[in-house]
Amino acid sequence: MMAPALLGITLLSFVVIHLAPGEPIDRMTDLNPNFTLESKQRLRALYGLDKPLSEQYLEWLGRFIRLDFGRSFAPDRRPVMEKIAERLPVTLALNLASLALILLVAVPVGILCAVRAGGLFDRAVTVVLFLGFAAPPFWLALLGMRLFGVDLGVLPVSGLTSLNYDELAPGAKILDLARHLVLPLAVSTLGGFAGLSRYMRSNMLEVIRQDYLTTARAKGLSERQVIVRHGLKNALLPVITILGLSLPGLIGGSVIVESSFAIPGLGQLFYMAVMGRDYPLVMAALVIGAVLTLAGNLLADLGYAWADPRLRDSAFK
Amino acid sequence: MTAKDFARRFASNRMALAGLLVILGLFGVSLSAGFLSPGDPDRPDLRARLKPPGSGHLLGTDALGRDVLSRLIWGSRVSLKVGLVSVGLATAIGLFFGALAGFYGGFADGLIMRFCDLMLCFPAMFLVLAVISLLEPSIWNVMAVIGLTSWMGVARLVRAEFISLKNRDFVLAARALGASDARLILRHLLPNALAPVLVSATLGVAGAILLESGLSFLGLGVQPPTATWGVMLADGKDYLSRAWWLSFYPGLAILVTVLSYNLAGEGLRDAIDPRR
């Protein structure tokens, strides 16, 4: 299943970029008086744009398999893969951290809401979740910067480290990094948090109505044991899938979070590539974003099969 | 379920009703922007730069001395238009593909659904940005791109509805009477599959408005000096420490609009299917 999907992703990315009117090099040539028609032809030949699309795709795919995405159009002309490789870890770490945060907060909140559905806590949380779901992340970023960065002056508002980072002691380095991460993590977590806790709540509500919970209560188990041991496990299963599904949103959201907080990750790189019409880089980032999503979904499927004993017995033996 | 039952159930949900009223109010505001707006949204007044909210300018002025309230009011047109047009486009495409896949099944179904899965692999923001980077950023391109990249959910919904409907007695009866495929799809299946589509479209408008304002915020959506909420936020970004009102109010406007669509959408869902 992976291989055809990967092929599809590359094909679709290629088609999307080539179907759009105009050529990537137009931006370089049209406004530049030094470019004659002849030199434009030479540039097209250099980037292989003069060949038929099918041939261009196969050539590109051949290089893609070797992880060679060509060179960036940006003035530094560095290989695209190199630029991506140095930024990917930042984005991955940020997204994994916010996934972990989302899970840690959303699951207990969802359960508490479901256990006392309609109560004060449930209603208060519902209001907060609706607000969190509707608030534009870049607006939250700006508000956070103003409140914590300017008015209170307690948190840094941009980058990952302070200027004097290199001179800090190891312990202080970690603290410095953590302080820089508070706002970006808060912003990137909120949207996913809202979705997941509502989902967790409705799952749990569903489970609470099941006969086996009544059985567990009838056995004389405490309410806590009933909820945690018998309810939670069953309500958690579908969450694994939702985590996988929330990945594209997180990765896409990193464009806004990273460019708001000047964090040197893939999202910011992609944004700069789009602004600079850096075509090989846009293409590579598009493919890598989709591959990350695909990998996330695959992991979620595997996780689901592993966590569900009914599936585990057939899938892992 | 009659329309009356449905209206009563929807109206009994106070939050959903509030959402609907706010949406209607916003349409009222944007249609009568010429009346309501206290000033010209684009006229700079360099003697009144960065005035805080208060007398003369209810919500203050921006770095060029333009009235923030007027710009907000005119900006509502862009958000509402983008929401409606892009979701309309996405719904039309989703209906078309979903109906084909659900009605015919087999090869067409496999092909369309695999294509759906593929599209869903791309983070929406990445796909939209990549396409926008090749086009001139303009409101029409933004609407087209959002519409073309967000139809997959509708297609899946419609397909599922069609599959559950197509072997019901009333469809089989119509088929036995000799109804053509087109007639079966358009007259018998589609009307019965529309309810969940309406819900997803309402929620989709909220997503489209958020996406558009995000694009405009990044400078890749609607271009300045057109007043849109996203552009206003981006303009306000540079005056964060001096003039909070520049970014606060447009963000609040987006929040309220998106919230209203979400509330109305959830209310619709509950009214259509009270079991959930």
Coordinates of C-alpha atoms in Angstrom, one line a residue:
Chain A
M1 CA 0.0 0.0 0.0
M2 CA 2.9 2.3 0.8
A3 CA 4.6 2.1 -2.6
P4 CA 1.6 3.1 -4.8
A5 CA 0.7 5.9 -2.4
L6 CA 4.2 7.2 -2.5
L7 CA 4.2 7.1 -6.3
G8 CA 0.8 8.8 -6.3
I9 CA 2.1 11.6 -4.0
T10 CA 5.1 12.3 -6.3
L11 CA 2.9 12.2 -9.4
L12 CA 0.3 14.5 -7.9
S13 CA 2.8 17.0 -6.7
F14 CA 4.5 17.1 -10.1
V15 CA 1.2 17.5 -11.9
V16 CA 0.0 20.2 -9.5
I17 CA 3.1 22.3 -10.0
H18 CA 3.2 21.8 -13.8
L19 CA -0.5 22.3 -14.5
A20 CA -0.4 25.8 -13.0
P21 CA 0.0 28.4 -15.7
G22 CA 3.5 29.8 -16.2
E23 CA 6.9 28.3 -15.7
P24 CA 8.9 28.5 -12.5
I25 CA 11.7 30.3 -14.3
D26 CA 9.3 33.0 -15.5
R27 CA 9.7 34.8 -12.2
M28 CA 13.5 34.9 -12.8
T29 CA 13.3 36.0 -16.4
D30 CA 10.3 38.1 -17.1
L31 CA 11.3 41.1 -15.0
N32 CA 14.9 40.8 -15.7
P33 CA 16.0 43.0 -18.7
N34 CA 19.2 41.1 -19.1
F35 CA 17.3 37.9 -20.1
T36 CA 16.9 37.5 -23.8
L37 CA 14.7 34.9 -25.3
E38 CA 17.8 32.9 -26.1
S39 CA 19.1 32.9 -22.6
K40 CA 15.7 31.9 -21.4
Q41 CA 15.8 28.9 -23.7
R42 CA 19.2 28.0 -22.2
L43 CA 17.8 28.2 -18.7
R44 CA 14.8 26.1 -19.7
A45 CA 17.2 23.5 -21.1
L46 CA 19.3 23.7 -17.9
Y47 CA 16.3 22.8 -15.7
G48 CA 15.0 20.3 -18.3
L49 CA 11.8 22.3 -18.9
D50 CA 12.1 21.9 -22.7
K51 CA 11.5 18.1 -22.5
P52 CA 8.0 16.5 -22.5
L53 CA 6.3 16.4 -19.1
S54 CA 6.4 12.6 -18.8
E55 CA 10.1 12.6 -19.4
Q56 CA 10.6 15.4 -16.9
Y57 CA 8.6 13.4 -14.3
L58 CA 10.6 10.2 -14.8
E59 CA 13.8 12.1 -14.5
W60 CA 12.6 13.9 -11.4
L61 CA 11.4 10.6 -9.9
G62 CA 14.7 8.9 -10.7
R63 CA 16.5 11.6 -8.7
F64 CA 13.8 11.6 -6.0
I65 CA 14.6 7.9 -5.3
R66 CA 18.1 8.9 -4.6
L67 CA 16.7 11.8 -2.4
D68 CA 18.2 14.3 -4.8
F69 CA 15.7 17.2 -5.2
G70 CA 18.1 19.4 -7.1
R71 CA 19.5 22.7 -6.1
S72 CA 17.5 25.6 -4.6
F73 CA 16.7 28.6 -6.7
A74 CA 17.7 30.8 -3.8
P75 CA 20.9 32.8 -4.1
D76 CA 22.8 30.2 -2.0
R77 CA 22.1 27.5 -4.6
R78 CA 22.5 24.7 -2.0
P79 CA 21.1 21.3 -2.6
V80 CA 17.4 21.2 -1.5
M81 CA 17.9 18.0 0.5
E82 CA 20.6 19.6 2.6
K83 CA 18.4 22.6 3.4
I84 CA 15.5 20.4 4.3
A85 CA 17.6 18.0 6.4
E86 CA 18.8 20.7 8.7
R87 CA 15.3 22.0 9.3
L88 CA 13.3 18.8 9.5
P89 CA 14.3 17.8 13.0
V90 CA 13.1 21.1 14.4
T91 CA 9.6 20.7 12.9
L92 CA 9.4 17.0 13.8
A93 CA 10.4 17.7 17.4
L94 CA 7.9 20.5 17.7
N95 CA 5.1 18.5 16.2
L96 CA 5.9 15.4 18.3
A97 CA 6.0 17.6 21.4
S98 CA 2.6 19.1 20.6
L99 CA 1.1 15.7 19.8
A100 CA 2.3 14.5 23.2
L101 CA 0.9 17.6 24.9
I102 CA -2.4 17.2 23.1
L103 CA -2.7 13.6 24.3
L104 CA -1.7 14.4 27.9
V105 CA -4.2 17.1 28.3
A106 CA -7.0 16.2 25.9
V107 CA -7.5 12.6 27.1
P108 CA -8.1 13.3 30.8
V109 CA -10.2 16.4 30.0
G110 CA -12.4 14.4 27.6
I111 CA -12.9 11.7 30.2
L112 CA -13.8 14.1 33.0
C113 CA -16.3 15.9 30.6
A114 CA -17.9 12.6 29.7
V115 CA -18.1 11.3 33.2
R116 CA -20.0 14.3 34.3
A117 CA -21.6 15.2 31.0
G118 CA -23.7 18.4 31.2
G119 CA -22.0 19.4 34.5
L120 CA -20.3 22.8 35.1
F121 CA -16.9 21.5 34.1
D122 CA -18.2 19.9 30.9
R123 CA -19.9 23.1 29.9
A124 CA -17.0 25.3 30.7
V125 CA -14.6 23.1 28.8
T126 CA -17.0 23.0 25.8
V127 CA -17.0 26.8 25.6
V128 CA -13.2 26.9 25.8
L129 CA -12.9 24.2 23.1
F130 CA -15.2 26.0 20.7
L131 CA -13.2 29.2 21.2
G132 CA -9.9 27.3 20.8
F133 CA -11.2 25.7 17.6
A134 CA -12.3 29.0 16.1
A135 CA -9.4 31.2 17.1
P136 CA -7.0 31.8 14.3
P137 CA -3.6 30.5 15.3
F138 CA -1.7 33.5 14.0
W139 CA -3.9 35.8 16.1
L140 CA -3.2 33.7 19.2
A141 CA 0.5 33.9 18.4
L142 CA 0.3 37.7 18.2
L143 CA -1.8 38.0 21.4
G144 CA 0.6 35.7 23.2
M145 CA 3.6 37.7 22.1
R146 CA 2.0 40.9 23.2
L147 CA 0.8 39.6 26.6
F148 CA 3.8 37.5 27.6
G149 CA 6.5 39.1 25.6
V150 CA 5.7 42.8 25.7
D151 CA 3.3 43.4 28.7
L152 CA 4.6 40.9 31.1
G153 CA 8.0 40.5 29.6
V154 CA 8.4 36.9 30.8
L155 CA 8.8 35.0 27.6
P156 CA 10.9 35.4 24.5
V157 CA 8.8 36.0 21.3
S158 CA 11.0 34.7 18.5
G159 CA 13.6 32.1 17.6
L160 CA 14.6 29.0 19.4
T161 CA 17.5 30.3 21.5
S162 CA 18.7 33.6 23.0
L163 CA 21.6 35.5 21.5
N164 CA 23.9 34.4 24.4
Y165 CA 22.9 30.8 24.1
D166 CA 26.4 29.5 23.4
E167 CA 27.7 31.0 26.6
L168 CA 25.1 29.4 28.8
A169 CA 25.7 26.5 31.2
P170 CA 24.1 23.2 30.0
G171 CA 21.2 23.5 32.5
A172 CA 20.5 27.1 31.5
K173 CA 20.6 26.1 27.8
I174 CA 17.7 23.7 28.3
L175 CA 15.8 26.3 30.3
D176 CA 16.4 28.9 27.6
L177 CA 15.2 26.5 24.9
A178 CA 12.1 25.6 26.9
R179 CA 11.2 29.2 27.5
H180 CA 11.4 29.8 23.7
L181 CA 9.1 26.9 23.1
V182 CA 6.3 27.8 25.5
L183 CA 4.4 30.1 23.1
P184 CA 4.8 28.2 19.9
L185 CA 3.8 24.9 21.5
A186 CA 0.8 26.5 23.2
V187 CA -0.4 27.9 19.8
S188 CA 0.2 24.7 17.8
T189 CA -1.4 22.6 20.5
L190 CA -4.6 24.4 21.0
G191 CA -6.4 23.6 17.8
G192 CA -5.6 19.9 17.9
F193 CA -6.5 19.8 21.6
A194 CA -10.0 21.1 21.0
G195 CA -10.7 18.4 18.3
L196 CA -9.3 15.5 20.3
S197 CA -10.9 16.3 23.6
R198 CA -14.3 16.6 22.0
Y199 CA -13.7 13.3 20.3
M200 CA -12.5 11.7 23.5
R201 CA -15.6 12.9 25.2
S202 CA -18.0 11.5 22.7
N203 CA -16.1 8.2 22.7
M204 CA -16.2 7.9 26.4
L205 CA -19.9 8.8 26.5
E206 CA -20.5 5.9 24.0
V207 CA -18.5 3.5 26.1
I208 CA -20.1 4.5 29.4
R209 CA -23.5 3.3 28.0
Q210 CA -22.1 -0.1 27.2
D211 CA -23.3 -3.2 29.1
Y212 CA -19.8 -4.3 30.2
L213 CA -19.5 -1.1 32.3
T214 CA -22.7 -2.0 34.0
T215 CA -21.3 -5.4 34.6
A216 CA -18.1 -4.0 36.0
R217 CA -20.1 -1.8 38.4
A218 CA -22.3 -4.8 39.3
K219 CA -19.1 -6.7 40.3
G220 CA -18.7 -4.1 42.9
L221 CA -15.7 -2.3 41.4
S222 CA -15.1 1.3 42.5
E223 CA -16.3 4.0 40.0
R224 CA -12.6 4.9 39.4
Q225 CA -11.7 1.3 38.5
V226 CA -14.7 1.1 36.2
I227 CA -13.8 4.2 34.3
V228 CA -10.0 3.8 34.2
R229 CA -9.7 0.0 33.7
H230 CA -12.8 -0.8 31.8
G231 CA -13.9 2.4 30.1
L232 CA -10.6 4.2 29.2
K233 CA -9.0 1.4 27.3
N234 CA -11.9 1.0 25.0
A235 CA -12.4 4.7 24.5
L236 CA -8.7 5.3 23.8
L237 CA -8.5 3.0 20.8
P238 CA -10.1 5.2 18.2
V239 CA -8.0 8.1 19.4
I240 CA -4.9 6.5 17.8
T241 CA -6.5 6.9 14.4
I242 CA -7.4 10.5 15.1
L243 CA -3.9 11.3 16.1
G244 CA -2.7 10.0 12.7
L245 CA -5.4 12.1 11.0
S246 CA -4.4 15.2 12.9
L247 CA -0.9 15.1 11.5
P248 CA -1.5 17.0 8.2
G249 CA -3.1 19.8 10.2
L250 CA -0.1 20.0 12.6
I251 CA 2.5 19.9 9.8
G252 CA 0.5 22.4 7.7
G253 CA 0.1 24.5 10.8
S254 CA 3.8 24.6 11.4
V255 CA 4.0 27.1 8.4
I256 CA 2.1 29.6 10.4
V257 CA 3.5 28.9 13.8
E258 CA 7.1 28.8 12.6
S259 CA 6.8 32.0 10.5
S260 CA 5.1 33.8 13.4
F261 CA 7.8 32.9 15.9
A262 CA 10.7 32.9 13.5
I263 CA 11.5 29.2 14.3
P264 CA 13.9 27.7 11.7
G265 CA 11.9 24.7 10.8
L266 CA 10.5 23.1 7.6
G267 CA 7.3 25.3 7.8
Q268 CA 9.3 28.5 7.7
L269 CA 11.6 27.1 5.0
F270 CA 8.5 26.2 2.9
Y271 CA 7.0 29.6 3.5
M272 CA 10.3 31.4 2.4
A273 CA 10.5 29.0 -0.6
V274 CA 6.9 30.0 -1.6
M275 CA 7.6 33.7 -1.2
G276 CA 10.8 33.4 -3.2
R277 CA 9.2 31.1 -5.9
D278 CA 11.9 28.6 -5.1
Y279 CA 10.4 25.9 -7.2
P280 CA 12.6 22.8 -6.4
L281 CA 12.3 23.5 -2.7
V282 CA 8.5 23.9 -2.9
M283 CA 8.2 20.7 -4.7
A284 CA 10.4 18.8 -2.2
A285 CA 8.7 20.2 0.8
L286 CA 5.3 19.3 -0.6
V287 CA 6.4 15.7 -1.2
I288 CA 8.0 15.5 2.2
G289 CA 5.0 17.0 4.0
A290 CA 2.8 14.3 2.3
V291 CA 5.2 11.5 3.1
L292 CA 5.3 12.5 6.7
T293 CA 1.5 12.3 6.8
L294 CA 1.5 9.0 5.1
A295 CA 4.1 7.6 7.6
G296 CA 2.0 9.0 10.4
N297 CA -1.1 7.3 9.2
L298 CA 0.8 4.0 8.8
L299 CA 2.1 4.3 12.3
A300 CA -1.4 5.0 13.5
D301 CA -2.7 1.9 11.7
L302 CA 0.1 -0.2 13.2
G303 CA -0.5 1.3 16.6
Y304 CA -4.2 0.5 16.4
A305 CA -3.6 -3.1 15.4
W306 CA -1.1 -3.4 18.2
A307 CA -3.4 -1.9 20.8
D308 CA -6.5 -3.8 19.9
P309 CA -6.1 -7.4 21.1
R310 CA -8.7 -8.6 18.5
L311 CA -6.5 -7.3 15.7
R312 CA -3.2 -8.0 17.4
D313 CA -3.6 -11.7 17.4
S314 CA -4.2 -11.9 13.7
A315 CA -1.7 -9.2 12.6
F316 CA 1.3 -9.9 14.8
K317 CA 1.6 -13.6 14.8
Chain B
M1 CA -39.0 14.5 9.8
T2 CA -40.7 17.5 8.6
A3 CA -39.2 20.9 8.0
K4 CA -41.1 22.2 11.0
D5 CA -39.7 19.6 13.4
F6 CA -36.3 20.4 12.1
A7 CA -36.7 24.1 12.6
R8 CA -38.0 23.6 16.1
R9 CA -35.2 21.3 17.1
F10 CA -32.6 23.7 15.6
A11 CA -34.2 26.7 17.4
S12 CA -34.2 24.8 20.7
N13 CA -30.4 24.8 20.6
R14 CA -29.6 28.3 21.9
M15 CA -26.0 28.3 20.9
A16 CA -26.7 27.2 17.3
L17 CA -29.4 29.8 17.0
A18 CA -27.0 32.4 18.3
G19 CA -24.5 31.3 15.7
L20 CA -27.1 31.5 12.9
L21 CA -28.1 35.0 14.0
V22 CA -24.5 36.2 14.1
I23 CA -24.0 34.8 10.6
L24 CA -27.1 36.6 9.3
G25 CA -26.0 39.8 11.1
L26 CA -22.6 39.5 9.4
F27 CA -24.2 39.2 6.0
G28 CA -26.3 42.2 6.8
V29 CA -23.2 44.2 7.8
S30 CA -21.3 43.3 4.7
L31 CA -24.2 44.0 2.4
S32 CA -24.7 47.4 3.9
A33 CA -21.1 48.2 4.4
G34 CA -21.5 51.5 2.4
F35 CA -24.1 52.6 5.0
L36 CA -22.6 51.3 8.2
S37 CA -19.0 52.1 7.7
P38 CA -18.2 55.4 9.5
G39 CA -15.5 56.3 7.0
D40 CA -13.6 55.4 3.9
P41 CA -11.7 52.1 4.6
D42 CA -8.9 53.0 2.3
R43 CA -8.4 56.8 2.9
P44 CA -5.2 57.4 4.8
D45 CA -5.0 60.3 7.2
L46 CA -1.5 60.9 8.2
R47 CA -2.3 63.3 11.0
A48 CA -4.4 60.6 12.7
R49 CA -1.9 57.7 12.6
L50 CA -2.1 54.9 15.2
K51 CA -4.9 56.6 17.2
P52 CA -6.1 54.3 20.0
P53 CA -9.8 53.3 20.1
G54 CA -12.0 56.0 21.4
S55 CA -13.6 59.2 20.2
G56 CA -13.6 59.9 16.5
H57 CA -12.4 56.4 15.7
L58 CA -14.3 53.8 17.7
L59 CA -11.7 51.1 17.1
G60 CA -8.7 53.3 16.5
T61 CA -6.7 53.9 13.3
D62 CA -3.8 52.0 11.7
A63 CA -0.3 53.1 10.7
L64 CA -1.6 55.1 7.8
G65 CA -4.4 56.6 9.8
R66 CA -7.1 54.5 8.2
D67 CA -10.2 53.8 10.3
V68 CA -10.0 50.3 11.8
L69 CA -13.8 49.9 12.2
S70 CA -14.5 50.8 8.5
R71 CA -11.8 48.4 7.3
L72 CA -13.3 45.7 9.5
I73 CA -16.7 46.3 8.1
W74 CA -15.5 46.2 4.5
G75 CA -13.3 43.3 5.2
S76 CA -16.2 41.2 6.2
R77 CA -17.2 41.0 2.6
V78 CA -14.0 39.2 1.6
S79 CA -14.3 36.7 4.4
L80 CA -17.9 35.8 3.7
K81 CA -17.4 35.7 0.0
V82 CA -14.4 33.4 0.3
G83 CA -16.3 31.2 2.7
L84 CA -19.3 30.8 0.4
V85 CA -17.5 30.5 -3.0
S86 CA -14.8 28.1 -2.0
V87 CA -17.1 25.9 0.0
G88 CA -19.6 26.0 -2.9
L89 CA -16.9 24.8 -5.3
A90 CA -15.7 22.1 -2.9
T91 CA -19.3 20.9 -2.3
A92 CA -20.0 20.8 -6.0
I93 CA -16.9 18.7 -6.8
G94 CA -17.5 16.5 -3.7
L95 CA -21.1 15.9 -4.7
F96 CA -20.1 15.0 -8.2
F97 CA -17.3 12.5 -7.3
G98 CA -19.1 11.1 -4.3
A99 CA -22.2 10.4 -6.3
L100 CA -20.3 8.7 -9.1
A101 CA -18.3 6.6 -6.7
G102 CA -21.3 5.7 -4.5
F103 CA -23.7 5.0 -7.3
Y104 CA -21.5 3.0 -9.7
G105 CA -19.1 1.4 -7.2
G106 CA -16.5 -0.9 -8.8
F107 CA -13.6 0.7 -10.7
A108 CA -14.9 4.3 -10.7
D109 CA -15.3 4.0 -6.9
G110 CA -11.8 2.6 -6.4
L111 CA -10.2 5.2 -8.6
I112 CA -12.1 8.2 -7.0
M113 CA -11.5 7.0 -3.4
R114 CA -7.8 6.3 -4.0
F115 CA -7.5 9.8 -5.4
C116 CA -9.3 11.2 -2.3
D117 CA -6.9 9.3 0.0
L118 CA -4.0 10.7 -2.0
M119 CA -5.3 14.3 -1.7
L120 CA -5.8 13.9 2.0
C121 CA -2.1 13.0 2.4
F122 CA -1.1 16.5 1.6
P123 CA -1.3 19.0 4.5
A124 CA -3.9 21.5 3.2
M125 CA -1.7 24.5 4.0
F126 CA 1.2 23.0 2.0
L127 CA -0.9 22.2 -1.0
V128 CA -2.6 25.6 -1.1
L129 CA 0.7 27.5 -0.6
A130 CA 2.4 25.5 -3.3
V131 CA -0.3 26.3 -5.9
I132 CA -0.6 29.9 -4.8
S133 CA 3.1 30.3 -5.3
L134 CA 2.7 29.6 -9.0
L135 CA -0.3 31.9 -9.4
E136 CA -0.8 35.6 -8.8
P137 CA -2.2 35.9 -5.3
S138 CA -5.7 37.2 -5.7
I139 CA -9.1 36.6 -4.1
W140 CA -10.3 34.5 -7.0
N141 CA -7.2 32.3 -7.0
V142 CA -7.5 31.8 -3.2
M143 CA -11.1 30.8 -3.5
A144 CA -10.4 28.4 -6.4
V145 CA -7.5 26.8 -4.7
I146 CA -9.3 26.4 -1.3
G147 CA -12.3 24.9 -3.2
L148 CA -10.1 22.5 -5.2
T149 CA -8.3 21.2 -2.2
S150 CA -11.1 20.7 0.3
W151 CA -13.8 18.5 -1.5
M152 CA -12.6 15.2 -0.2
G153 CA -14.7 15.1 2.9
V154 CA -17.9 15.8 1.0
A155 CA -17.1 13.2 -1.6
R156 CA -16.6 10.6 1.2
L157 CA -19.9 11.6 2.9
V158 CA -21.9 11.5 -0.3
R159 CA -20.5 8.2 -1.3
A160 CA -21.4 6.6 2.1
E161 CA -24.9 8.0 1.9
F162 CA -25.4 6.7 -1.6
I163 CA -24.1 3.3 -0.7
S164 CA -26.6 3.1 2.1
L165 CA -29.5 4.5 0.0
K166 CA -29.1 2.9 -3.4
N167 CA -30.6 -0.5 -2.5
R168 CA -33.6 0.9 -0.6
D169 CA -37.0 0.0 -1.8
F170 CA -37.9 3.4 -3.2
V171 CA -34.8 3.5 -5.3
L172 CA -35.3 0.0 -6.6
A173 CA -38.9 0.8 -7.3
A174 CA -37.9 3.9 -9.3
R175 CA -35.3 1.8 -11.2
A176 CA -38.0 -0.9 -11.9
L177 CA -40.1 1.8 -13.4
G178 CA -37.4 2.5 -15.8
A179 CA -35.8 5.6 -14.4
S180 CA -32.4 6.5 -15.9
D181 CA -29.2 6.6 -13.9
A182 CA -29.2 10.4 -14.0
R183 CA -32.8 10.6 -12.8
L184 CA -32.1 8.1 -10.0
I185 CA -29.1 10.1 -8.9
L186 CA -30.5 13.5 -9.2
R187 CA -34.2 13.0 -8.2
H188 CA -34.0 10.1 -5.8
L189 CA -30.6 9.7 -4.2
L190 CA -29.2 13.2 -4.0
P191 CA -32.0 14.9 -2.2
N192 CA -31.9 12.2 0.5
A193 CA -28.1 12.6 0.9
L194 CA -28.0 16.3 1.2
A195 CA -28.5 16.7 5.0
P196 CA -25.0 15.6 6.1
V197 CA -23.5 17.6 3.2
L198 CA -25.2 20.8 4.5
V199 CA -23.6 20.2 7.9
S200 CA -20.2 19.6 6.4
A201 CA -20.5 22.7 4.2
T202 CA -21.4 24.9 7.2
L203 CA -18.4 23.6 9.0
G204 CA -16.4 23.9 5.9
V205 CA -17.1 27.6 5.6
A206 CA -15.5 28.1 9.0
G207 CA -12.4 26.2 7.8
A208 CA -12.2 28.2 4.5
I209 CA -12.4 31.5 6.3
L210 CA -9.6 30.5 8.7
L211 CA -7.5 29.3 5.7
E212 CA -8.1 32.5 3.7
S213 CA -7.2 34.7 6.6
G214 CA -4.1 32.6 7.3
L215 CA -3.0 33.0 3.6
S216 CA -3.7 36.7 3.7
F217 CA -1.8 36.9 7.0
L218 CA 1.2 35.3 5.3
G219 CA 0.9 37.8 2.4
L220 CA -0.1 35.2 -0.1
G221 CA -3.9 35.7 -0.1
V222 CA -5.8 38.8 -0.9
Q223 CA -3.4 41.6 -1.5
P224 CA -3.2 44.9 0.3
P225 CA -4.5 47.6 0.2
T226 CA -7.8 45.7 0.0
A227 CA -9.1 45.5 3.6
T228 CA -9.5 41.9 4.7
W229 CA -9.2 40.6 8.2
G230 CA -6.1 38.6 7.4
V231 CA -4.3 41.5 5.7
M232 CA -5.2 43.8 8.7
L233 CA -3.7 41.3 11.1
A234 CA -0.6 41.1 9.1
D235 CA -0.4 44.9 9.0
G236 CA -0.9 45.0 12.7
K237 CA 1.9 42.5 13.4
D238 CA 4.6 45.2 13.1
Y239 CA 2.9 47.5 15.6
L240 CA 2.3 44.8 18.2
S241 CA 3.9 46.6 21.1
R242 CA 2.5 50.1 20.2
A243 CA -1.0 49.5 18.8
W244 CA -2.6 46.3 20.0
W245 CA -6.0 47.2 18.5
L246 CA -4.6 46.8 15.0
S247 CA -4.3 43.0 15.3
F248 CA -6.8 42.4 18.1
Y249 CA -10.1 43.4 16.4
P250 CA -9.6 41.7 13.1
G251 CA -8.6 38.5 14.9
L252 CA -11.7 38.8 17.1
A253 CA -13.8 39.2 14.0
I254 CA -12.4 36.0 12.5
L255 CA -13.0 34.2 15.8
V256 CA -16.6 35.3 16.1
T257 CA -17.3 34.4 12.5
V258 CA -15.7 31.0 12.6
L259 CA -17.3 30.3 15.9
S260 CA -20.7 31.1 14.6
Y261 CA -20.4 28.8 11.6
N262 CA -19.1 26.0 13.8
L263 CA -22.0 26.4 16.3
A264 CA -24.6 26.6 13.5
G265 CA -23.0 23.6 11.9
E266 CA -23.1 21.5 15.0
G267 CA -26.6 22.6 15.7
L268 CA -27.6 21.5 12.2
R269 CA -26.1 18.1 12.8
D270 CA -27.9 17.6 16.1
A271 CA -31.2 18.8 14.5
I272 CA -30.9 16.4 11.6
D273 CA -29.8 13.5 13.7
P274 CA -31.0 13.9 17.3
R275 CA -29.6 10.6 18.4
R276 CA -26.0 11.9 18.4

